[in-house]
Short mmCIF file of C-alpha atoms in Angstrom, two decimals:
data_model
loop_
_atom_site.label_atom_id
_atom_site.label_comp_id
_atom_site.label_asym_id
_atom_site.label_seq_id
_atom_site.Cartn_x
_atom_site.Cartn_y
_atom_site.Cartn_z
CA MET Q 1 79.12 178.93 119.61
CA THR Q 2 81.47 176.68 121.54
CA LEU Q 3 81.85 175.87 125.22
CA GLU Q 4 85.40 175.78 126.59
CA ILE Q 5 85.88 173.63 129.71
CA ILE Q 6 89.25 174.04 131.45
CA PHE Q 7 90.19 171.36 133.97
CA ASN Q 8 92.13 173.13 136.72
CA GLU Q 9 92.24 170.27 139.23
CA ILE Q 10 91.02 166.66 139.38
CA ILE Q 11 91.58 164.73 142.61
CA PRO Q 12 90.20 161.19 142.97
CA GLY Q 13 88.77 159.66 146.13
CA HIS Q 14 90.38 156.85 148.10
CA TYR Q 15 88.77 153.80 146.50
CA GLY Q 16 87.68 152.51 143.11
CA PHE Q 17 86.60 149.36 141.31
CA THR Q 18 86.85 147.66 137.92
CA ALA Q 19 84.37 144.96 136.89
CA ALA Q 20 84.87 142.40 134.11
CA GLY Q 21 83.31 139.29 132.62
CA GLN Q 22 79.82 137.73 132.30
CA TYR Q 23 77.96 140.79 130.99
CA PRO Q 24 76.86 139.98 127.39
CA ASN Q 25 78.32 142.97 125.56
CA TRP Q 26 79.77 142.38 122.10
CA GLN Q 27 83.43 142.13 123.09
CA ASN Q 28 82.74 139.76 126.00
CA GLN Q 29 80.80 137.52 123.63
CA LYS Q 30 83.58 137.54 121.03
CA LEU Q 31 86.20 136.81 123.71
CA HIS Q 32 84.03 134.13 125.40
CA LEU Q 33 84.11 136.12 128.64
CA THR Q 34 80.38 135.65 129.16
CA GLU Q 35 81.30 132.15 130.33
CA TYR Q 36 83.09 133.62 133.36
CA GLN Q 37 81.41 134.88 136.49
CA GLU Q 38 81.78 138.65 136.82
CA ILE Q 39 84.69 139.78 138.98
CA SER Q 40 85.39 143.16 140.54
CA LEU Q 41 88.82 144.51 141.35
CA ASP Q 42 88.85 146.66 144.50
CA TRP Q 43 91.35 149.49 144.18
CA LYS Q 44 92.92 151.44 147.03
CA LEU Q 45 93.79 154.93 145.80
CA ASP Q 46 96.36 157.30 147.30
CA ASN Q 47 95.59 160.78 145.95
CA LYS Q 48 98.71 162.26 147.55
CA LEU Q 49 101.18 159.91 145.87
CA MET Q 50 98.74 159.42 142.97
CA VAL Q 51 99.07 155.64 142.94
CA GLY Q 52 96.53 152.85 143.21
CA ASN Q 53 96.81 149.16 143.99
CA CYS Q 54 94.66 146.06 143.82
CA ASP Q 55 95.21 142.38 144.64
CA ILE Q 56 94.61 139.51 142.23
CA ASN Q 57 95.21 135.97 143.52
CA GLY Q 58 97.54 137.25 146.24
CA LYS Q 59 99.62 139.42 143.90
CA THR Q 60 99.53 143.21 144.29
CA PHE Q 61 99.41 145.39 141.18
CA THR Q 62 100.34 149.07 141.57
CA VAL Q 63 99.68 151.77 138.96
CA SER Q 64 100.18 155.52 138.60
CA LEU Q 65 96.89 157.42 138.57
CA LYS Q 66 95.83 159.81 135.79
CA PRO Q 67 92.33 160.91 136.84
CA PHE Q 68 89.78 162.35 134.44
CA MET Q 69 86.03 162.66 134.00
CA GLY Q 70 84.34 160.28 131.58
CA VAL Q 71 81.09 162.18 131.01
CA ILE Q 72 81.43 165.80 129.88
CA GLY Q 73 78.64 167.09 127.71
CA MET Q 74 75.41 168.87 126.97
CA PRO Q 75 71.98 167.70 125.78
CA PRO Q 76 71.58 167.16 122.02
CA GLU Q 77 69.48 169.57 119.99
CA SER Q 78 66.56 167.15 119.55
CA GLY Q 79 64.05 167.12 122.41
CA GLY Q 80 63.04 164.21 124.61
CA VAL Q 81 64.89 161.94 127.01
CA HIS Q 82 68.46 161.02 126.06
CA SER Q 83 70.71 158.39 127.61
CA THR Q 84 74.02 159.49 129.13
CA TRP Q 85 75.62 156.25 127.87
CA PRO Q 86 76.87 157.26 124.38
CA PRO Q 87 79.10 160.16 123.33
CA ARG Q 88 77.74 162.73 120.87
CA SER Q 89 78.92 165.76 118.92
CA CYS Q 90 77.99 167.93 121.93
CA GLY Q 91 79.96 165.69 124.29
CA GLY Q 92 78.64 163.07 126.69
CA ASN Q 93 80.30 159.80 127.67
CA ILE Q 94 83.54 160.59 125.85
CA ASP Q 95 85.77 158.46 128.12
CA CYS Q 96 89.03 159.95 126.79
CA LYS Q 97 91.96 159.30 129.11
CA GLU Q 98 93.82 162.40 127.83
CA LEU Q 99 91.32 164.86 129.40
CA VAL Q 100 93.36 165.21 132.58
CA LYS Q 101 94.23 168.26 134.67
CA GLY Q 102 95.43 171.08 132.45
CA SER Q 103 93.22 170.09 129.51
CA LYS Q 104 90.89 172.40 127.62
CA LEU Q 105 87.89 170.71 126.00
CA TYR Q 106 85.87 172.48 123.31
CA LEU Q 107 82.25 171.34 122.75
CA PRO Q 108 79.70 172.63 120.24
CA ILE Q 109 76.78 174.19 122.12
CA SER Q 110 73.63 172.44 120.92
CA VAL Q 111 70.90 174.02 123.09
CA ASP Q 112 70.29 177.45 124.59
CA GLY Q 113 71.73 177.56 128.10
CA ALA Q 114 74.17 174.70 127.34
CA TYR Q 115 73.23 172.67 130.48
CA LEU Q 116 76.71 171.22 130.91
CA ALA Q 117 76.94 167.98 132.93
CA ILE Q 118 80.12 166.32 134.24
CA GLY Q 119 80.44 162.96 135.98
CA ASP Q 120 81.76 159.38 135.71
CA GLY Q 121 85.06 159.73 137.56
CA HIS Q 122 87.99 157.58 136.46
CA ALA Q 123 91.29 157.24 138.31
CA LEU Q 124 92.99 155.52 135.36
CA GLN Q 125 91.97 154.08 132.00
CA GLY Q 126 93.64 152.56 128.98
CA ASP Q 127 92.58 153.54 125.47
CA GLY Q 128 89.43 151.58 124.60
CA GLU Q 129 88.21 150.99 128.18
CA VAL Q 130 88.20 147.34 127.14
CA SER Q 131 86.39 145.67 130.07
CA CYS Q 132 83.59 148.28 129.93
CA GLN Q 133 85.03 150.05 132.97
CA ALA Q 134 88.20 151.86 133.99
CA ILE Q 135 89.11 152.40 137.64
CA GLU Q 136 85.69 153.84 138.46
CA CYS Q 137 85.91 156.12 141.47
CA PRO Q 138 84.41 159.08 143.30
CA MET Q 139 86.16 162.42 143.02
CA GLU Q 140 87.13 164.66 145.91
CA VAL Q 141 87.75 167.73 143.73
CA VAL Q 142 86.81 168.61 140.16
CA ASP Q 143 87.69 172.27 139.62
CA ILE Q 144 86.80 173.67 136.20
CA THR Q 145 86.52 177.01 134.42
CA VAL Q 146 83.81 177.39 131.76
CA ASN Q 147 83.90 179.97 128.95
CA VAL Q 148 81.66 180.62 125.95
CA ILE Q 149 83.58 181.25 122.71
CA GLU Q 150 81.21 182.96 120.31
CA ASN Q 151 83.45 183.00 117.23
CA MET Q 152 84.37 179.28 117.26
CA SER Q 153 82.24 176.85 115.26
CA LEU Q 154 82.85 173.09 115.59
CA SER Q 155 80.96 170.03 114.36
CA ASN Q 156 82.66 167.67 116.85
CA PRO Q 157 84.65 168.17 120.06
CA ARG Q 158 88.32 169.03 120.12
CA ALA Q 159 90.73 169.41 123.04
CA ASN Q 160 94.09 170.88 123.92
CA THR Q 161 95.62 168.46 126.44
CA PRO Q 162 99.04 167.91 127.99
CA ALA Q 163 99.52 165.12 125.43
CA GLY Q 164 98.67 167.32 122.46
CA TRP Q 165 95.80 168.66 120.37
CA ILE Q 166 92.98 166.12 120.01
CA THR Q 167 90.03 165.85 117.64
CA PHE Q 168 87.19 163.36 118.16
CA GLY Q 169 84.87 161.15 116.14
CA PHE Q 170 81.85 159.20 117.43
CA HIS Q 171 79.88 156.56 115.53
CA GLU Q 172 78.64 152.97 115.86
CA ASP Q 173 80.96 152.17 112.93
CA LEU Q 174 84.62 152.57 113.89
CA ASN Q 175 85.48 153.57 110.30
CA GLU Q 176 83.00 156.44 110.41
CA ALA Q 177 84.29 157.55 113.82
CA THR Q 178 87.82 157.52 112.35
CA VAL Q 179 86.77 159.72 109.43
CA GLN Q 180 85.17 162.23 111.80
CA ALA Q 181 88.29 162.41 113.96
CA LEU Q 182 90.51 162.85 110.90
CA ASP Q 183 88.20 165.49 109.43
CA GLY Q 184 88.52 167.49 112.64
CA MET Q 185 92.30 167.10 112.59
CA LEU Q 186 92.55 168.30 108.96
CA ASN Q 187 90.55 171.38 109.91
CA LEU Q 188 92.78 171.97 112.93
CA LEU Q 189 96.01 171.62 110.93
CA GLY Q 190 94.59 174.09 108.44
CA GLU Q 191 93.82 176.59 111.20
CA LEU Q 192 97.19 176.20 112.93
CA TYR Q 193 99.49 176.03 109.89
CA GLY Q 194 97.56 177.29 106.86
CA LEU Q 195 97.50 173.89 105.11
CA ASN Q 196 94.86 172.70 102.68
CA ARG Q 197 93.28 169.31 103.35
CA VAL Q 198 95.54 167.19 101.18
CA GLU Q 199 98.65 168.94 102.55
CA ALA Q 200 97.33 168.40 106.07
CA ILE Q 201 96.75 164.68 105.63
CA ALA Q 202 100.12 164.23 103.91
CA LEU Q 203 101.91 165.85 106.83
CA GLY Q 204 99.54 164.28 109.36
CA SER Q 205 100.39 160.77 108.19
CA SER Q 206 103.83 161.22 109.80
CA ILE Q 207 102.91 163.08 112.97
CA VAL Q 208 99.27 162.40 113.94
CA ASP Q 209 98.35 159.41 116.12
CA LEU Q 210 94.95 157.72 115.81
CA ARG Q 211 93.63 156.09 118.97
CA ILE Q 212 90.51 154.18 119.92
CA THR Q 213 88.97 156.24 122.70
CA GLN Q 214 86.44 153.63 123.83
CA ILE Q 215 84.57 150.68 122.32
CA VAL Q 216 82.02 150.08 125.08
CA ASN Q 217 79.38 152.82 124.94
CA GLY Q 218 77.38 151.67 121.93
CA VAL Q 219 78.71 154.64 119.94
CA LYS Q 220 82.45 154.06 119.59
CA GLY Q 221 85.04 156.81 119.89
CA VAL Q 222 88.22 157.59 117.98
CA HIS Q 223 90.56 160.47 118.68
CA ALA Q 224 93.37 161.90 116.58
CA CYS Q 225 96.29 163.38 118.50
CA LEU Q 226 98.78 165.97 117.32
CA PRO Q 227 101.55 165.87 119.96
CA HIS Q 228 102.88 169.15 121.33
CA GLY Q 229 106.43 169.89 120.23
CA ILE Q 230 106.29 167.50 117.28
CA PHE Q 231 107.94 170.06 114.98
CA LYS Q 232 111.61 170.81 115.66
#
C-alpha cells in the first residue's frame, strides 16, 4: 500500500535563519569552512508577497520564497528508535525543494497505521542544501490531504509536483542513490507510456533531469524529474 500526501497550502512564518561554517561535516572539511566561525543569516519573511531578505555586510539580498516541508515520512519497518535525520524509502528528511504547494507525494507504507510525521519547514532551498540548512523557518499553515492507495506498490517515494513527475533515491553513496532514482523513473515511464526499460532510458536521456536533492543528511538524495509538458 502507498500513502498519498497532497499539499494544499504551505504558508511560512515571518522569520527564518541559515547557518554556515565551523561545523565539521564532510563538505565543510573539504571546503576548509571549519576554519571559519559559524555565522547565521537572519531572514525576514513576507508571506503575503512571498519574498524574504537578509543583510550581509550592509548589503540586502532579496529572494522569492518557495516554501516546503523537509521531513515527510513514516517509521521504517524495523523496530527500535530511529533518527529523523536521514531520508528512507518510507520518507523522512527528504529535503526536496520541489515538494511545494500543489504537490502529491507517494510514500510506501512500512508499518501498520503509517504514523505519518511532517516537519522541518523551509522557506527556500537550493538543490543540495549545501550549507546543511536552507531558510529554516516556522510555518503558519500546512494544509494536507492524506489518502491510502491500496493498489499502488512502490519501493521508493515518487511525487507529482508543479515542476514534473519525480522519483527518488537515497543512499550514502551518491551513485547508488542515482541508480535508485533512475530505476523509479524507468518504472514510471513504463507505467505512463508503455515503454520497456531500455526504451525508457533511451527516451529519458533526452528529457529526464537528474538532481542532487541534498548532500547533508548522512544518506544523500537524488531525484529524477520528468517535466510536465515535455512532449509536444
